[in-house]
GROMACS .gro file of N, CA and C in nm:
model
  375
    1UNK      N    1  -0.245  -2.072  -0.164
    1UNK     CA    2  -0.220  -1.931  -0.154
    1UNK      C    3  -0.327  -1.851  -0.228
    2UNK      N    4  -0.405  -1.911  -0.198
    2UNK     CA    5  -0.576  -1.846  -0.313
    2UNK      C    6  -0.577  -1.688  -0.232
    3UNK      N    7  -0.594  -1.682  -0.133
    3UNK     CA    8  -0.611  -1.588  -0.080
    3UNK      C    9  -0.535  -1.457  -0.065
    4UNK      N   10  -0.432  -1.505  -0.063
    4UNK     CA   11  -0.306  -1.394  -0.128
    4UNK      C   12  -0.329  -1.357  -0.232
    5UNK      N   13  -0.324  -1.443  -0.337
    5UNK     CA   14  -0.304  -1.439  -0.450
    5UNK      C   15  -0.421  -1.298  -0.514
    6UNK      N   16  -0.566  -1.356  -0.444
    6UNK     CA   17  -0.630  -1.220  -0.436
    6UNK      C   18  -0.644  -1.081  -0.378
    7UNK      N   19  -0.580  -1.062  -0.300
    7UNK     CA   20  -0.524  -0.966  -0.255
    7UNK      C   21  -0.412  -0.867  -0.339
    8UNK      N   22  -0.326  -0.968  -0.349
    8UNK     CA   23  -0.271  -0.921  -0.461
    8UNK      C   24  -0.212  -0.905  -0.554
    9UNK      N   25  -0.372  -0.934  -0.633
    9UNK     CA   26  -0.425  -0.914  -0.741
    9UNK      C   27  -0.483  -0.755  -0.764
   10UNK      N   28  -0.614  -0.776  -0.648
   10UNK     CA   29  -0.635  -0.623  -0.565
   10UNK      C   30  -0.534  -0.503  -0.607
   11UNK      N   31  -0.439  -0.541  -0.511
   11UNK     CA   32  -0.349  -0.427  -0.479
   11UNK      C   33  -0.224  -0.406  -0.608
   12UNK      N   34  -0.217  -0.474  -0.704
   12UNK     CA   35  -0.168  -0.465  -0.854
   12UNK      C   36  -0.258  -0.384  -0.907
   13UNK      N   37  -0.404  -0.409  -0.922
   13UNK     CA   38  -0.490  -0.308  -0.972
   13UNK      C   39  -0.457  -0.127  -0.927
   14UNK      N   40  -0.424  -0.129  -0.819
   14UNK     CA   41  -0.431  -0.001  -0.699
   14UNK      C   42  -0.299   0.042  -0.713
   15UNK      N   43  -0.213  -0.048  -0.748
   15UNK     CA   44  -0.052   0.009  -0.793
   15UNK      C   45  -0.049   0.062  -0.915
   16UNK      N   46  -0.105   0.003  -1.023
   16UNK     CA   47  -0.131   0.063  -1.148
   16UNK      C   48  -0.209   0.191  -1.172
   17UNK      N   49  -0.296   0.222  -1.087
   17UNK     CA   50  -0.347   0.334  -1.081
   17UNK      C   51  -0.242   0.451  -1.020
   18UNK      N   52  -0.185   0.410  -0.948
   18UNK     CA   53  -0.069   0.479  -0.851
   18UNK      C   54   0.053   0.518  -0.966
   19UNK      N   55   0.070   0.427  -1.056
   19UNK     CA   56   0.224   0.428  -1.172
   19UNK      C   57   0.095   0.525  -1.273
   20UNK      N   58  -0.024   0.489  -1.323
   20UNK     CA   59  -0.059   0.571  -1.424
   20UNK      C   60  -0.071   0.735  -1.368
   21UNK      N   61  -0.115   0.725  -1.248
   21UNK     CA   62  -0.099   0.896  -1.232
   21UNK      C   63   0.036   0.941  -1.188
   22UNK      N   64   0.136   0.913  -1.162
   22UNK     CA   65   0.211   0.959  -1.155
   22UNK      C   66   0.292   0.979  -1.329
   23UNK      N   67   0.266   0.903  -1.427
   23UNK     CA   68   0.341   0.899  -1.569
   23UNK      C   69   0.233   1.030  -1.620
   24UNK      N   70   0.107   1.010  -1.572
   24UNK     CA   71   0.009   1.098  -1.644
   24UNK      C   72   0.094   1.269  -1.593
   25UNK      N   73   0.067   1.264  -1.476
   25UNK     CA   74   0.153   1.378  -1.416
   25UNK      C   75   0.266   1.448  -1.532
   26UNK      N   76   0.354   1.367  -1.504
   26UNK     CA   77   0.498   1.378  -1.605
   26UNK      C   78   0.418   1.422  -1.708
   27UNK      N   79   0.356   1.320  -1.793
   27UNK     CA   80   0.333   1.450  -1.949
   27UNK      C   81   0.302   1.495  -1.941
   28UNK      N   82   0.176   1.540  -1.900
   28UNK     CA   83   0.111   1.716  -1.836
   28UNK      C   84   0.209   1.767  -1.885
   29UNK      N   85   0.289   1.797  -1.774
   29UNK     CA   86   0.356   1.899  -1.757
   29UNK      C   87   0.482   1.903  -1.794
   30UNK      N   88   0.533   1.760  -1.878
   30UNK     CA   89   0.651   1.755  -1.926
   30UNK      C   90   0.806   1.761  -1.804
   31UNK      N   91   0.774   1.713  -1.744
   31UNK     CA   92   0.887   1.668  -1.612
   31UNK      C   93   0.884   1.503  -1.647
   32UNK      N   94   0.999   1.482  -1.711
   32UNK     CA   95   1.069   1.335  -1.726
   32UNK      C   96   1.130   1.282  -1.615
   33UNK      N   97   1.224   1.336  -1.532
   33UNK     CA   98   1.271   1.338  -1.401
   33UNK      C   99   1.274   1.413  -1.233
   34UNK      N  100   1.265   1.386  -1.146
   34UNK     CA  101   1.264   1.514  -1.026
   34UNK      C  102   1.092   1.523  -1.037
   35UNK      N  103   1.059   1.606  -0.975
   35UNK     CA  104   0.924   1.688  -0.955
   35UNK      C  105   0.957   1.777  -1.029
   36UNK      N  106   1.029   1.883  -1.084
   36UNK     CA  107   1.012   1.957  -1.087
   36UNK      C  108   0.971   2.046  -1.003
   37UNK      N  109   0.860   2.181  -0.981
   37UNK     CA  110   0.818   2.274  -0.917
   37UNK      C  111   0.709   2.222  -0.863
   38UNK      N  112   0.634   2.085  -0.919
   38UNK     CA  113   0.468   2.043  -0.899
   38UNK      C  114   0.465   1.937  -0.775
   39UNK      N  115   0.439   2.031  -0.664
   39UNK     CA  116   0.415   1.975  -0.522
   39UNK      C  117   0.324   1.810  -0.570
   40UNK      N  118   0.228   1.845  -0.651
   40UNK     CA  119   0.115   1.731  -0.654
   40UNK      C  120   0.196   1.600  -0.725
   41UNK      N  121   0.319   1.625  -0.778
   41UNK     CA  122   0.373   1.526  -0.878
   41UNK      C  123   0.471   1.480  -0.777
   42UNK      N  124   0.530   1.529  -0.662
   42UNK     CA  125   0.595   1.469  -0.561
   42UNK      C  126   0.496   1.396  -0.436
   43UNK      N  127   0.381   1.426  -0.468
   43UNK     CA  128   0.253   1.358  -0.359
   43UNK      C  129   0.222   1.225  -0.426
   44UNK      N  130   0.263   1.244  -0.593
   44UNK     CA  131   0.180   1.162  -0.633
   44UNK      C  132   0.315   1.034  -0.644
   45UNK      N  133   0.416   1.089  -0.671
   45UNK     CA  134   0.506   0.968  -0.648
   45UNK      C  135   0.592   0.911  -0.509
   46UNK      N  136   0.534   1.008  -0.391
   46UNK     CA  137   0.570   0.912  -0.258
   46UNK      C  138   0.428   0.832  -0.218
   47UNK      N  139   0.294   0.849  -0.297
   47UNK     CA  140   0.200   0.731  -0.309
   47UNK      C  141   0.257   0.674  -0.295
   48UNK      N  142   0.276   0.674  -0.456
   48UNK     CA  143   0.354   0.531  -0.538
   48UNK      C  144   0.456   0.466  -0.459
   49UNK      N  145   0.559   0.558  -0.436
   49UNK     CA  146   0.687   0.476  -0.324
   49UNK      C  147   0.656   0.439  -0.205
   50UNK      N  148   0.552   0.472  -0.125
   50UNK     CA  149   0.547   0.433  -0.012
   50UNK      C  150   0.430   0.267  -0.015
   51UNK      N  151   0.410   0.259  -0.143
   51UNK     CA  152   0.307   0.178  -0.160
   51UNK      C  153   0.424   0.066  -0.168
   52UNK      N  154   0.471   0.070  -0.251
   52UNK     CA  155   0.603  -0.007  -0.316
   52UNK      C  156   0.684  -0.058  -0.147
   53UNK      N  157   0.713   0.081  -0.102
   53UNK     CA  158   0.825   0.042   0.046
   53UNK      C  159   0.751  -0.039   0.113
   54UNK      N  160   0.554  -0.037   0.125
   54UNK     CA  161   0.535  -0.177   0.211
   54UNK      C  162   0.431  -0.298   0.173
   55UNK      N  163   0.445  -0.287   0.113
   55UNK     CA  164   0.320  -0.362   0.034
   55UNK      C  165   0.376  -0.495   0.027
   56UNK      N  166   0.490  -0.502  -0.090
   56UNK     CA  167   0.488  -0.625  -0.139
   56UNK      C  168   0.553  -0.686   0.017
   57UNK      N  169   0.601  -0.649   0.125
   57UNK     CA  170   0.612  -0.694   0.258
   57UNK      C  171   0.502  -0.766   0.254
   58UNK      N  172   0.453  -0.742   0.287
   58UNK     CA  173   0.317  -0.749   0.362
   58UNK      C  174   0.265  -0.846   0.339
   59UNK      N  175   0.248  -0.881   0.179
   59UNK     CA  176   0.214  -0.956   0.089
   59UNK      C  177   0.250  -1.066   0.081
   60UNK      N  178   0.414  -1.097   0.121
   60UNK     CA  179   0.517  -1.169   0.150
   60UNK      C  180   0.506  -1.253   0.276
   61UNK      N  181   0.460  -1.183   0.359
   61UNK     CA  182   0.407  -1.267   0.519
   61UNK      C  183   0.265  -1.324   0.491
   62UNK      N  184   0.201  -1.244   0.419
   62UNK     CA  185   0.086  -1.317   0.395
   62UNK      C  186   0.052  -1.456   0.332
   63UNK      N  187   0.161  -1.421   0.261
   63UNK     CA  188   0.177  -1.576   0.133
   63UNK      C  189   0.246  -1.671   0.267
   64UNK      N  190   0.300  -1.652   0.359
   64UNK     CA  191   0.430  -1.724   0.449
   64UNK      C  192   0.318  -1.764   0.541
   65UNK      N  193   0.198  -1.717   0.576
   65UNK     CA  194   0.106  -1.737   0.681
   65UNK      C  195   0.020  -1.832   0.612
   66UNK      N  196  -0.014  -1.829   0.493
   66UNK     CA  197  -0.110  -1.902   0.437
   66UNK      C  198  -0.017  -2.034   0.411
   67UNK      N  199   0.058  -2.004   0.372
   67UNK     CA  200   0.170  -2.144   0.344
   67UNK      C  201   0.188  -2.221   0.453
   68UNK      N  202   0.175  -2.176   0.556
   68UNK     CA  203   0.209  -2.229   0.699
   68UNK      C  204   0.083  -2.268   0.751
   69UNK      N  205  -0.053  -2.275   0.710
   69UNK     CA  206  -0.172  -2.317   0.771
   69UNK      C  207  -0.244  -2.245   0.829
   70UNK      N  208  -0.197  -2.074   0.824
   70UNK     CA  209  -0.286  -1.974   0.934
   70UNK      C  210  -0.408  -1.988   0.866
   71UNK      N  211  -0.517  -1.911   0.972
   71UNK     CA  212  -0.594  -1.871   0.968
   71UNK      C  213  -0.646  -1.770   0.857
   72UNK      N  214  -0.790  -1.806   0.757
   72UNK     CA  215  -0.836  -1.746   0.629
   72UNK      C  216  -0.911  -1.679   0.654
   73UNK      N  217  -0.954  -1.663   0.767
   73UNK     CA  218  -1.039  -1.511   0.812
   73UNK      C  219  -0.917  -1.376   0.877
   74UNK      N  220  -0.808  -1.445   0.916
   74UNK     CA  221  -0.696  -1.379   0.965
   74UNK      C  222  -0.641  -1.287   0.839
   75UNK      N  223  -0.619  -1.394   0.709
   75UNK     CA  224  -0.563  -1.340   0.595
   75UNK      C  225  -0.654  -1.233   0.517
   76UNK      N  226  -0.788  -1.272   0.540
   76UNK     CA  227  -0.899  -1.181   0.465
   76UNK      C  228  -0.894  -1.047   0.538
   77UNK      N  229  -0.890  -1.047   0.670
   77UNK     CA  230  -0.897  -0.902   0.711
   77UNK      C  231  -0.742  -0.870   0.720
   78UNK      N  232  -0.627  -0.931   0.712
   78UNK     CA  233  -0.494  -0.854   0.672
   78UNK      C  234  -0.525  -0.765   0.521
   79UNK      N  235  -0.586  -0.852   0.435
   79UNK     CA  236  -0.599  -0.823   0.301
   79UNK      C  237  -0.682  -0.703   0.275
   80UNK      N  238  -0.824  -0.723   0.354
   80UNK     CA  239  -0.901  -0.594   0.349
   80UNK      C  240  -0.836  -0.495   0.383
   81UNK      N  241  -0.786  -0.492   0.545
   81UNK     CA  242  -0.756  -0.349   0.582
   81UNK      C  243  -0.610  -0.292   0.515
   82UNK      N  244  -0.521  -0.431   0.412
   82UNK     CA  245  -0.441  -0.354   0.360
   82UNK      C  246  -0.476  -0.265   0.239
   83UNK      N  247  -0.581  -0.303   0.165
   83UNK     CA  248  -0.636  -0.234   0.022
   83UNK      C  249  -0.668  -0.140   0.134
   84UNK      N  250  -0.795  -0.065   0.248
   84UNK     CA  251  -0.824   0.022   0.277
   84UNK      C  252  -0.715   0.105   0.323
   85UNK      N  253  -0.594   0.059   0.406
   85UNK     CA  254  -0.510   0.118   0.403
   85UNK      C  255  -0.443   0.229   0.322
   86UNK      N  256  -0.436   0.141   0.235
   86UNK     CA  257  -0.334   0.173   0.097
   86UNK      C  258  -0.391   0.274  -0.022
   87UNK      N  259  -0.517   0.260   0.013
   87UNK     CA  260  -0.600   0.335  -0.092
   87UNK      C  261  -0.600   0.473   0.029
   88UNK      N  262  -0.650   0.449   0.129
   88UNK     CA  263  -0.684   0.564   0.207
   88UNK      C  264  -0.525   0.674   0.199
   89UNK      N  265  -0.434   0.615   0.237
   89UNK     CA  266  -0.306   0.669   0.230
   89UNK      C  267  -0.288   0.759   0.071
   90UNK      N  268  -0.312   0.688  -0.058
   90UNK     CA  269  -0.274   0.720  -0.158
   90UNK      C  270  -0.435   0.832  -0.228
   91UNK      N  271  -0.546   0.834  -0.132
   91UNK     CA  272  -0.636   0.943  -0.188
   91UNK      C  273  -0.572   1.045  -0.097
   92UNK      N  274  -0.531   1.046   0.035
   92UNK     CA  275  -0.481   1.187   0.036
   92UNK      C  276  -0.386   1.229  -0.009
   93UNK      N  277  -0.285   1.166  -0.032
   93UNK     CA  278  -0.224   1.248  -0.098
   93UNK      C  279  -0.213   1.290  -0.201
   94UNK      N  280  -0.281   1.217  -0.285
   94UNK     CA  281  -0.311   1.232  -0.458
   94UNK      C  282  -0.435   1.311  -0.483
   95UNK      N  283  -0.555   1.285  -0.441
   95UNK     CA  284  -0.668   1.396  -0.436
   95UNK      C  285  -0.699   1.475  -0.335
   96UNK      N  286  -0.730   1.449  -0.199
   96UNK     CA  287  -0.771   1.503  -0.097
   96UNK      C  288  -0.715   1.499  -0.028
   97UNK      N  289  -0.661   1.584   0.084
   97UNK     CA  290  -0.561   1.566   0.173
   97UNK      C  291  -0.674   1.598   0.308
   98UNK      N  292  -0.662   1.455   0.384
   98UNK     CA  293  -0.697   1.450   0.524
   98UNK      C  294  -0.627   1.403   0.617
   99UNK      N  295  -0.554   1.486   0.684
   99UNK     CA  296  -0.428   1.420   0.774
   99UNK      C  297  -0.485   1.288   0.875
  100UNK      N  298  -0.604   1.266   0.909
  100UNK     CA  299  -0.656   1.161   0.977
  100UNK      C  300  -0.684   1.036   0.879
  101UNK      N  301  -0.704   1.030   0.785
  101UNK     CA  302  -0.724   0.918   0.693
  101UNK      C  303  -0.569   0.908   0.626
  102UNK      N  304  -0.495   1.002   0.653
  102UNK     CA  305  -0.359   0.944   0.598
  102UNK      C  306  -0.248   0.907   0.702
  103UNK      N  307  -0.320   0.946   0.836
  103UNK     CA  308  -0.236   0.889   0.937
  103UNK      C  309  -0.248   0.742   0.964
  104UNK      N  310  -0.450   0.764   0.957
  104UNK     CA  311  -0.489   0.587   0.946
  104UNK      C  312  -0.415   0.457   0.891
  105UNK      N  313  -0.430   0.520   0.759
  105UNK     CA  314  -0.372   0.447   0.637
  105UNK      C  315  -0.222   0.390   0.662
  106UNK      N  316  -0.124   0.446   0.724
  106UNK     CA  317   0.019   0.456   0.744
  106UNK      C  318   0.003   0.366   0.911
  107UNK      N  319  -0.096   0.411   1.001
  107UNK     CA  320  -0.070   0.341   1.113
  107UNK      C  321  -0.132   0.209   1.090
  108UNK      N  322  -0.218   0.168   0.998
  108UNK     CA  323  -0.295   0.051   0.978
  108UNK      C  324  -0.169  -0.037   0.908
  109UNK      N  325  -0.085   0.032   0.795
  109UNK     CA  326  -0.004  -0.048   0.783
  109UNK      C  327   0.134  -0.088   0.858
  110UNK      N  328   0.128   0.023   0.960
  110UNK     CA  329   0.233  -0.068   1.012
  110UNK      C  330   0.172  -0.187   1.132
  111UNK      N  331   0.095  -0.162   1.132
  111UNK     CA  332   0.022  -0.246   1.233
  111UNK      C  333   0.011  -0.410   1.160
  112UNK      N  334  -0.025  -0.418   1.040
  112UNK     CA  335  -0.031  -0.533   0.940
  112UNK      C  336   0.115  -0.584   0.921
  113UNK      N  337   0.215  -0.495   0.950
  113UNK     CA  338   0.373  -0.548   0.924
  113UNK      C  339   0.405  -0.587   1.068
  114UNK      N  340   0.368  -0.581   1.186
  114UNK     CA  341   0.379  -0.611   1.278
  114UNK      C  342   0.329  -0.769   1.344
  115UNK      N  343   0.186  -0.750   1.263
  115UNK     CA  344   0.083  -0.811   1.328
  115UNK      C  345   0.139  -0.955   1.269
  116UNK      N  346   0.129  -0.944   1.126
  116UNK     CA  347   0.202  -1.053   1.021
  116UNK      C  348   0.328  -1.129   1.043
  117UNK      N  349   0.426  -1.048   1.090
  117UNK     CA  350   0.547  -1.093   1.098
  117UNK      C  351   0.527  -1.213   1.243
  118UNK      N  352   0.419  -1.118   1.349
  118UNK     CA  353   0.420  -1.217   1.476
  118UNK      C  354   0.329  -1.324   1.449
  119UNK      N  355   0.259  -1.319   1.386
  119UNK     CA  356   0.156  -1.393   1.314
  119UNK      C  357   0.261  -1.526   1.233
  120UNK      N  358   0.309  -1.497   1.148
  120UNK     CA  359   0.416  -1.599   1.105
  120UNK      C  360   0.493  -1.688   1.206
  121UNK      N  361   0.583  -1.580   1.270
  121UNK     CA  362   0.657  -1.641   1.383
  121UNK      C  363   0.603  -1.754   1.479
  122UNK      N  364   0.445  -1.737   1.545
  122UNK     CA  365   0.362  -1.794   1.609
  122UNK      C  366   0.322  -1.924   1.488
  123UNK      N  367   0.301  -1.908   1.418
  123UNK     CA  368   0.251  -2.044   1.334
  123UNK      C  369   0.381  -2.095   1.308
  124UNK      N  370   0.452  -2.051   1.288
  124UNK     CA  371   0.588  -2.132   1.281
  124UNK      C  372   0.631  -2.227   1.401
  125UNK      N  373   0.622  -2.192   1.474
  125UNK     CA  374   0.644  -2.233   1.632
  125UNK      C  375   0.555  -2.336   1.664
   0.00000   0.00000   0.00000
């Protein structure tokens, strides 16, 4: 599971950045709970949650595909386009907002929860 395992590793790095700006947020401005009034502190924690709602999925088929004998060029580009994904998704909404790089980001991952799950199923078989 070498290959997972780097991935994520990756995407632990990219979650931590995701939990530090959202805590950084909070003291700013002193909101312990809720958003409060700060649109950017509710951008910055459905990052975070939406990272959380698919990631460790993802991650999960990946480890199940590698365990099962798939293909390591298969797992490398699940892995790439999930960090580009995931990052692309979490700069717009946290710094820059580009509705095409955050649609990307969201359609790339469901495409990787799709692709993975049939991907499993097929090596299983």
């Amino acid at each position: 599971m070498a290959v997972t395992a780097f991935y994520a590793a990756l995407l632990a790095l990219l979650y931590l950045a995701l939990s530090a700006n959202v805590s950084r947020l909070r003291l700013k401005h002193r909101i312990s709970l809720g958003v409060g009034d700060l649109p950017k502190l509710e951008r910055a924690m459905r990052a975070h949650g939406n990272f959380v709602e698919y990631v460790p999925f993802i991650l999960i088929l990946m480890g199940l595909l590698e365990s099962l004998g798939g293909p390591v060029i298969a797992l490398h580009l699940m892995g790439s386009l999930l960090l580009i994904a995931r990052f692309s998704h979490a700069y717009c909404l946290c710094i820059k907002y580009i509705a095409i790089m955050r649609q990307a980001g969201a359609l790339i991952t469901y495409t990787l929860l799709f692709v993975g799950a049939v991907m499993v199923l097929i090596q299983y078989f």
